[in-house]
Amino acid sequence: MKTLISTILLTLLSCSASAQEDDNVYFCQGVAEAVSSIQYGRAYGLKDEANDAVKYIASLSAEAEYDLLPYIDAFIRSSSPLPSAWTEILFTHACVYSYVDDTEQVKRISRQLPFQCDVNEPDIDCFNGVLKRIRDNRVI
Protein backbone atom coordinates (compact mmCIF):
# COMPACT_ATOMS: atom_id res chain seq x y z
CA MET A 1 0.00 0.00 0.00
CA LYS A 2 2.94 2.32 0.72
CA THR A 3 3.58 3.13 -2.91
CA LEU A 4 0.19 2.29 -4.33
CA ILE A 5 -0.48 5.62 -6.00
CA SER A 6 3.03 5.78 -7.44
CA THR A 7 2.63 2.28 -8.84
CA ILE A 8 -0.72 3.16 -10.37
CA LEU A 9 0.66 6.35 -11.87
CA LEU A 10 3.64 4.52 -13.31
CA THR A 11 1.48 1.77 -14.81
CA LEU A 12 -0.26 4.46 -16.84
CA LEU A 13 3.02 5.01 -18.64
CA SER A 14 3.69 2.64 -21.48
CA CYS A 15 7.10 3.44 -22.94
CA SER A 16 10.48 1.90 -23.62
CA ALA A 17 12.97 1.49 -20.78
CA SER A 18 15.34 4.14 -22.18
CA ALA A 19 12.65 6.81 -22.34
CA GLN A 20 10.75 5.76 -19.23
CA GLU A 21 12.71 7.91 -16.76
CA ASP A 22 12.15 11.14 -18.71
CA ASP A 23 8.54 10.22 -19.41
CA ASN A 24 8.03 9.51 -15.71
CA VAL A 25 9.31 12.98 -14.79
CA TYR A 26 7.10 14.65 -17.41
CA PHE A 27 4.11 12.60 -16.31
CA CYS A 28 4.74 13.47 -12.65
CA GLN A 29 5.05 17.15 -13.56
CA GLY A 30 1.74 17.01 -15.40
CA VAL A 31 -0.07 15.35 -12.51
CA ALA A 32 1.60 17.79 -10.09
CA GLU A 33 0.26 20.69 -12.13
CA ALA A 34 -3.23 19.20 -11.81
CA VAL A 35 -2.77 18.74 -8.05
CA SER A 36 -1.65 22.35 -7.75
CA SER A 37 -4.67 23.51 -9.76
CA ILE A 38 -7.03 21.51 -7.56
CA GLN A 39 -5.51 23.02 -4.42
CA TYR A 40 -5.59 26.53 -5.90
CA GLY A 41 -9.15 26.18 -7.13
CA ARG A 42 -10.40 24.96 -3.77
CA ALA A 43 -8.56 27.77 -1.96
CA TYR A 44 -10.38 30.31 -4.12
CA GLY A 45 -13.83 28.72 -4.03
CA LEU A 46 -13.86 26.86 -7.36
CA LYS A 47 -16.11 23.82 -7.11
CA ASP A 48 -14.47 20.51 -8.04
CA GLU A 49 -17.17 19.95 -10.66
CA ALA A 50 -15.97 23.09 -12.49
CA ASN A 51 -12.25 22.38 -12.12
CA ASP A 52 -10.60 20.92 -15.23
CA ALA A 53 -7.78 19.52 -13.09
CA VAL A 54 -10.27 17.36 -11.17
CA LYS A 55 -11.64 16.15 -14.51
CA TYR A 56 -8.08 15.29 -15.60
CA ILE A 57 -7.49 13.26 -12.41
CA ALA A 58 -10.86 11.56 -12.98
CA SER A 59 -9.73 10.55 -16.48
CA LEU A 60 -6.47 9.17 -15.08
CA SER A 61 -8.51 7.30 -12.47
CA ALA A 62 -10.65 5.77 -15.19
CA GLU A 63 -7.54 4.72 -17.11
CA ALA A 64 -5.98 3.21 -13.97
CA GLU A 65 -9.32 1.72 -12.89
CA TYR A 66 -8.66 3.16 -9.43
CA ASP A 67 -9.88 6.37 -7.82
CA LEU A 68 -6.83 8.63 -7.43
CA LEU A 69 -8.66 11.65 -6.01
CA PRO A 70 -8.59 10.46 -2.36
CA TYR A 71 -4.79 10.20 -2.62
CA ILE A 72 -4.60 13.64 -4.18
CA ASP A 73 -6.79 15.00 -1.39
CA ALA A 74 -4.59 13.38 1.27
CA PHE A 75 -1.49 14.83 -0.39
CA ILE A 76 -2.99 18.31 -0.46
CA ARG A 77 -3.96 18.04 3.22
CA SER A 78 -0.49 16.76 4.12
CA SER A 79 1.27 19.55 2.25
CA SER A 80 -0.77 22.25 3.99
CA PRO A 81 -0.06 25.14 4.58
CA LEU A 82 2.10 25.30 1.45
CA PRO A 83 0.77 27.42 -1.41
CA SER A 84 -0.17 25.57 -4.57
CA ALA A 85 3.05 26.42 -6.44
CA TRP A 86 5.11 24.73 -3.70
CA THR A 87 2.69 21.80 -3.59
CA GLU A 88 3.36 21.32 -7.30
CA ILE A 89 7.12 21.13 -6.70
CA LEU A 90 6.67 18.75 -3.77
CA PHE A 91 4.22 16.51 -5.64
CA THR A 92 6.56 16.26 -8.62
CA HIS A 93 9.39 15.16 -6.34
CA ALA A 94 7.15 12.79 -4.38
CA CYS A 95 5.84 11.22 -7.57
CA VAL A 96 9.29 10.74 -9.10
CA TYR A 97 10.68 9.29 -5.86
CA SER A 98 7.58 7.24 -4.98
CA TYR A 99 6.41 8.77 -1.73
CA VAL A 100 3.17 10.44 -2.87
CA ASP A 101 1.11 8.37 -0.43
CA ASP A 102 3.60 8.69 2.45
CA THR A 103 1.75 11.47 4.24
CA GLU A 104 4.25 11.63 7.10
CA GLN A 105 7.13 12.26 4.70
CA VAL A 106 5.10 14.91 2.87
CA LYS A 107 4.27 16.57 6.19
CA ARG A 108 7.95 16.58 7.29
CA ILE A 109 9.02 18.32 4.12
CA SER A 110 6.04 20.69 4.10
CA ARG A 111 6.76 21.80 7.66
CA GLN A 112 10.39 22.61 6.88
CA LEU A 113 9.85 24.63 3.70
CA PRO A 114 8.25 27.74 5.29
CA PHE A 115 11.13 28.02 7.76
CA GLN A 116 13.85 27.75 5.15
CA CYS A 117 12.35 29.17 1.97
CA ASP A 118 10.24 32.13 0.94
CA VAL A 119 6.94 30.37 0.30
CA ASN A 120 5.76 33.33 -1.76
CA GLU A 121 8.47 32.58 -4.34
CA PRO A 122 8.77 28.94 -5.45
CA ASP A 123 12.45 28.07 -5.67
CA ILE A 124 13.63 24.61 -6.69
CA ASP A 125 17.13 25.31 -5.36
CA CYS A 126 15.74 26.14 -1.93
CA PHE A 127 13.54 23.03 -2.10
CA ASN A 128 16.55 20.87 -2.90
CA GLY A 129 18.48 22.51 -0.07
CA VAL A 130 15.71 21.64 2.38
CA LEU A 131 15.73 18.03 1.19
CA LYS A 132 19.50 17.87 1.60
CA ARG A 133 19.36 19.29 5.13
CA ILE A 134 16.56 16.87 6.07
CA ARG A 135 18.58 13.93 4.70
CA ASP A 136 21.73 15.15 6.47
CA ASN A 137 19.79 15.25 9.73
CA ARG A 138 18.33 11.80 8.97
CA VAL A 139 14.75 13.07 9.02
CA ILE A 140 14.01 11.41 5.66
PDB file of C-alpha atoms in Angstrom:
ATOM      1  CA  MET A   1       0.000   0.000   0.000  1.00  0.00           C
ATOM      2  CA  LYS A   2       2.941   2.320   0.723  1.00  0.00           C
ATOM      3  CA  THR A   3       3.584   3.126  -2.907  1.00  0.00           C
ATOM      4  CA  LEU A   4       0.186   2.290  -4.328  1.00  0.00           C
ATOM      5  CA  ILE A   5      -0.479   5.616  -6.001  1.00  0.00           C
ATOM      6  CA  SER A   6       3.032   5.782  -7.443  1.00  0.00           C
ATOM      7  CA  THR A   7       2.634   2.283  -8.841  1.00  0.00           C
ATOM      8  CA  ILE A   8      -0.717   3.158 -10.375  1.00  0.00           C
ATOM      9  CA  LEU A   9       0.664   6.348 -11.867  1.00  0.00           C
ATOM     10  CA  LEU A  10       3.637   4.517 -13.307  1.00  0.00           C
ATOM     11  CA  THR A  11       1.480   1.774 -14.811  1.00  0.00           C
ATOM     12  CA  LEU A  12      -0.257   4.459 -16.844  1.00  0.00           C
ATOM     13  CA  LEU A  13       3.023   5.008 -18.636  1.00  0.00           C
ATOM     14  CA  SER A  14       3.694   2.640 -21.478  1.00  0.00           C
ATOM     15  CA  CYS A  15       7.095   3.443 -22.935  1.00  0.00           C
ATOM     16  CA  SER A  16      10.476   1.903 -23.616  1.00  0.00           C
ATOM     17  CA  ALA A  17      12.970   1.487 -20.782  1.00  0.00           C
ATOM     18  CA  SER A  18      15.337   4.137 -22.177  1.00  0.00           C
ATOM     19  CA  ALA A  19      12.647   6.808 -22.341  1.00  0.00           C
ATOM     20  CA  GLN A  20      10.749   5.760 -19.234  1.00  0.00           C
ATOM     21  CA  GLU A  21      12.708   7.914 -16.764  1.00  0.00           C
ATOM     22  CA  ASP A  22      12.149  11.136 -18.713  1.00  0.00           C
ATOM     23  CA  ASP A  23       8.537  10.224 -19.407  1.00  0.00           C
ATOM     24  CA  ASN A  24       8.033   9.506 -15.710  1.00  0.00           C
ATOM     25  CA  VAL A  25       9.312  12.977 -14.791  1.00  0.00           C
ATOM     26  CA  TYR A  26       7.097  14.647 -17.405  1.00  0.00           C
ATOM     27  CA  PHE A  27       4.110  12.597 -16.313  1.00  0.00           C
ATOM     28  CA  CYS A  28       4.735  13.472 -12.654  1.00  0.00           C
ATOM     29  CA  GLN A  29       5.051  17.152 -13.558  1.00  0.00           C
ATOM     30  CA  GLY A  30       1.737  17.005 -15.403  1.00  0.00           C
ATOM     31  CA  VAL A  31      -0.066  15.350 -12.512  1.00  0.00           C
ATOM     32  CA  ALA A  32       1.603  17.792 -10.090  1.00  0.00           C
ATOM     33  CA  GLU A  33       0.255  20.689 -12.131  1.00  0.00           C
ATOM     34  CA  ALA A  34      -3.228  19.200 -11.805  1.00  0.00           C
ATOM     35  CA  VAL A  35      -2.769  18.736  -8.047  1.00  0.00           C
ATOM     36  CA  SER A  36      -1.653  22.348  -7.748  1.00  0.00           C
ATOM     37  CA  SER A  37      -4.673  23.510  -9.763  1.00  0.00           C
ATOM     38  CA  ILE A  38      -7.026  21.506  -7.562  1.00  0.00           C
ATOM     39  CA  GLN A  39      -5.513  23.025  -4.424  1.00  0.00           C
ATOM     40  CA  TYR A  40      -5.585  26.533  -5.895  1.00  0.00           C
ATOM     41  CA  GLY A  41      -9.153  26.175  -7.133  1.00  0.00           C
ATOM     42  CA  ARG A  42     -10.397  24.963  -3.773  1.00  0.00           C
ATOM     43  CA  ALA A  43      -8.559  27.768  -1.961  1.00  0.00           C
ATOM     44  CA  TYR A  44     -10.377  30.310  -4.123  1.00  0.00           C
ATOM     45  CA  GLY A  45     -13.828  28.717  -4.035  1.00  0.00           C
ATOM     46  CA  LEU A  46     -13.865  26.858  -7.361  1.00  0.00           C
ATOM     47  CA  LYS A  47     -16.110  23.816  -7.106  1.00  0.00           C
ATOM     48  CA  ASP A  48     -14.468  20.512  -8.042  1.00  0.00           C
ATOM     49  CA  GLU A  49     -17.171  19.950 -10.663  1.00  0.00           C
ATOM     50  CA  ALA A  50     -15.968  23.087 -12.490  1.00  0.00           C
ATOM     51  CA  ASN A  51     -12.247  22.378 -12.115  1.00  0.00           C
ATOM     52  CA  ASP A  52     -10.600  20.921 -15.233  1.00  0.00           C
ATOM     53  CA  ALA A  53      -7.780  19.517 -13.093  1.00  0.00           C
ATOM     54  CA  VAL A  54     -10.275  17.359 -11.175  1.00  0.00           C
ATOM     55  CA  LYS A  55     -11.638  16.147 -14.509  1.00  0.00           C
ATOM     56  CA  TYR A  56      -8.075  15.288 -15.595  1.00  0.00           C
ATOM     57  CA  ILE A  57      -7.491  13.263 -12.414  1.00  0.00           C
ATOM     58  CA  ALA A  58     -10.859  11.564 -12.982  1.00  0.00           C
ATOM     59  CA  SER A  59      -9.732  10.549 -16.478  1.00  0.00           C
ATOM     60  CA  LEU A  60      -6.471   9.167 -15.078  1.00  0.00           C
ATOM     61  CA  SER A  61      -8.510   7.298 -12.470  1.00  0.00           C
ATOM     62  CA  ALA A  62     -10.650   5.766 -15.188  1.00  0.00           C
ATOM     63  CA  GLU A  63      -7.543   4.718 -17.106  1.00  0.00           C
ATOM     64  CA  ALA A  64      -5.984   3.206 -13.971  1.00  0.00           C
ATOM     65  CA  GLU A  65      -9.325   1.722 -12.887  1.00  0.00           C
ATOM     66  CA  TYR A  66      -8.655   3.161  -9.434  1.00  0.00           C
ATOM     67  CA  ASP A  67      -9.882   6.373  -7.818  1.00  0.00           C
ATOM     68  CA  LEU A  68      -6.828   8.629  -7.428  1.00  0.00           C
ATOM     69  CA  LEU A  69      -8.657  11.650  -6.005  1.00  0.00           C
ATOM     70  CA  PRO A  70      -8.594  10.464  -2.362  1.00  0.00           C
ATOM     71  CA  TYR A  71      -4.790  10.198  -2.622  1.00  0.00           C
ATOM     72  CA  ILE A  72      -4.604  13.637  -4.179  1.00  0.00           C
ATOM     73  CA  ASP A  73      -6.792  15.003  -1.388  1.00  0.00           C
ATOM     74  CA  ALA A  74      -4.589  13.376   1.268  1.00  0.00           C
ATOM     75  CA  PHE A  75      -1.491  14.827  -0.387  1.00  0.00           C
ATOM     76  CA  ILE A  76      -2.989  18.313  -0.457  1.00  0.00           C
ATOM     77  CA  ARG A  77      -3.961  18.036   3.216  1.00  0.00           C
ATOM     78  CA  SER A  78      -0.486  16.759   4.123  1.00  0.00           C
ATOM     79  CA  SER A  79       1.267  19.553   2.248  1.00  0.00           C
ATOM     80  CA  SER A  80      -0.769  22.250   3.988  1.00  0.00           C
ATOM     81  CA  PRO A  81      -0.057  25.141   4.585  1.00  0.00           C
ATOM     82  CA  LEU A  82       2.098  25.301   1.449  1.00  0.00           C
ATOM     83  CA  PRO A  83       0.769  27.422  -1.413  1.00  0.00           C
ATOM     84  CA  SER A  84      -0.175  25.570  -4.571  1.00  0.00           C
ATOM     85  CA  ALA A  85       3.054  26.419  -6.438  1.00  0.00           C
ATOM     86  CA  TRP A  86       5.108  24.726  -3.701  1.00  0.00           C
ATOM     87  CA  THR A  87       2.690  21.801  -3.594  1.00  0.00           C
ATOM     88  CA  GLU A  88       3.364  21.324  -7.303  1.00  0.00           C
ATOM     89  CA  ILE A  89       7.119  21.131  -6.696  1.00  0.00           C
ATOM     90  CA  LEU A  90       6.672  18.755  -3.768  1.00  0.00           C
ATOM     91  CA  PHE A  91       4.222  16.514  -5.636  1.00  0.00           C
ATOM     92  CA  THR A  92       6.556  16.257  -8.621  1.00  0.00           C
ATOM     93  CA  HIS A  93       9.393  15.157  -6.341  1.00  0.00           C
ATOM     94  CA  ALA A  94       7.151  12.787  -4.379  1.00  0.00           C
ATOM     95  CA  CYS A  95       5.843  11.219  -7.573  1.00  0.00           C
ATOM     96  CA  VAL A  96       9.292  10.740  -9.104  1.00  0.00           C
ATOM     97  CA  TYR A  97      10.685   9.293  -5.864  1.00  0.00           C
ATOM     98  CA  SER A  98       7.577   7.239  -4.984  1.00  0.00           C
ATOM     99  CA  TYR A  99       6.406   8.768  -1.732  1.00  0.00           C
ATOM    100  CA  VAL A 100       3.171  10.439  -2.870  1.00  0.00           C
ATOM    101  CA  ASP A 101       1.115   8.372  -0.433  1.00  0.00           C
ATOM    102  CA  ASP A 102       3.596   8.689   2.455  1.00  0.00           C
ATOM    103  CA  THR A 103       1.748  11.474   4.238  1.00  0.00           C
ATOM    104  CA  GLU A 104       4.249  11.634   7.101  1.00  0.00           C
ATOM    105  CA  GLN A 105       7.129  12.255   4.697  1.00  0.00           C
ATOM    106  CA  VAL A 106       5.099  14.908   2.866  1.00  0.00           C
ATOM    107  CA  LYS A 107       4.267  16.574   6.195  1.00  0.00           C
ATOM    108  CA  ARG A 108       7.946  16.577   7.286  1.00  0.00           C
ATOM    109  CA  ILE A 109       9.024  18.321   4.125  1.00  0.00           C
ATOM    110  CA  SER A 110       6.036  20.685   4.104  1.00  0.00           C
ATOM    111  CA  ARG A 111       6.762  21.798   7.656  1.00  0.00           C
ATOM    112  CA  GLN A 112      10.387  22.614   6.877  1.00  0.00           C
ATOM    113  CA  LEU A 113       9.853  24.633   3.703  1.00  0.00           C
ATOM    114  CA  PRO A 114       8.245  27.736   5.288  1.00  0.00           C
ATOM    115  CA  PHE A 115      11.127  28.022   7.761  1.00  0.00           C
ATOM    116  CA  GLN A 116      13.854  27.747   5.154  1.00  0.00           C
ATOM    117  CA  CYS A 117      12.351  29.165   1.966  1.00  0.00           C
ATOM    118  CA  ASP A 118      10.235  32.135   0.938  1.00  0.00           C
ATOM    119  CA  VAL A 119       6.939  30.366   0.297  1.00  0.00           C
ATOM    120  CA  ASN A 120       5.760  33.328  -1.758  1.00  0.00           C
ATOM    121  CA  GLU A 121       8.472  32.579  -4.337  1.00  0.00           C
ATOM    122  CA  PRO A 122       8.765  28.940  -5.451  1.00  0.00           C
ATOM    123  CA  ASP A 123      12.448  28.071  -5.670  1.00  0.00           C
ATOM    124  CA  ILE A 124      13.629  24.611  -6.694  1.00  0.00           C
ATOM    125  CA  ASP A 125      17.135  25.307  -5.357  1.00  0.00           C
ATOM    126  CA  CYS A 126      15.739  26.139  -1.928  1.00  0.00           C
ATOM    127  CA  PHE A 127      13.537  23.029  -2.102  1.00  0.00           C
ATOM    128  CA  ASN A 128      16.551  20.869  -2.905  1.00  0.00           C
ATOM    129  CA  GLY A 129      18.483  22.509  -0.067  1.00  0.00           C
ATOM    130  CA  VAL A 130      15.707  21.642   2.381  1.00  0.00           C
ATOM    131  CA  LEU A 131      15.727  18.026   1.186  1.00  0.00           C
ATOM    132  CA  LYS A 132      19.501  17.865   1.596  1.00  0.00           C
ATOM    133  CA  ARG A 133      19.357  19.288   5.129  1.00  0.00           C
ATOM    134  CA  ILE A 134      16.559  16.869   6.067  1.00  0.00           C
ATOM    135  CA  ARG A 135      18.577  13.932   4.704  1.00  0.00           C
ATOM    136  CA  ASP A 136      21.734  15.146   6.466  1.00  0.00           C
ATOM    137  CA  ASN A 137      19.791  15.247   9.729  1.00  0.00           C
ATOM    138  CA  ARG A 138      18.331  11.801   8.966  1.00  0.00           C
ATOM    139  CA  VAL A 139      14.754  13.073   9.024  1.00  0.00           C
ATOM    140  CA  ILE A 140      14.011  11.410   5.664  1.00  0.00           C
TER     141      ILE A 140
END
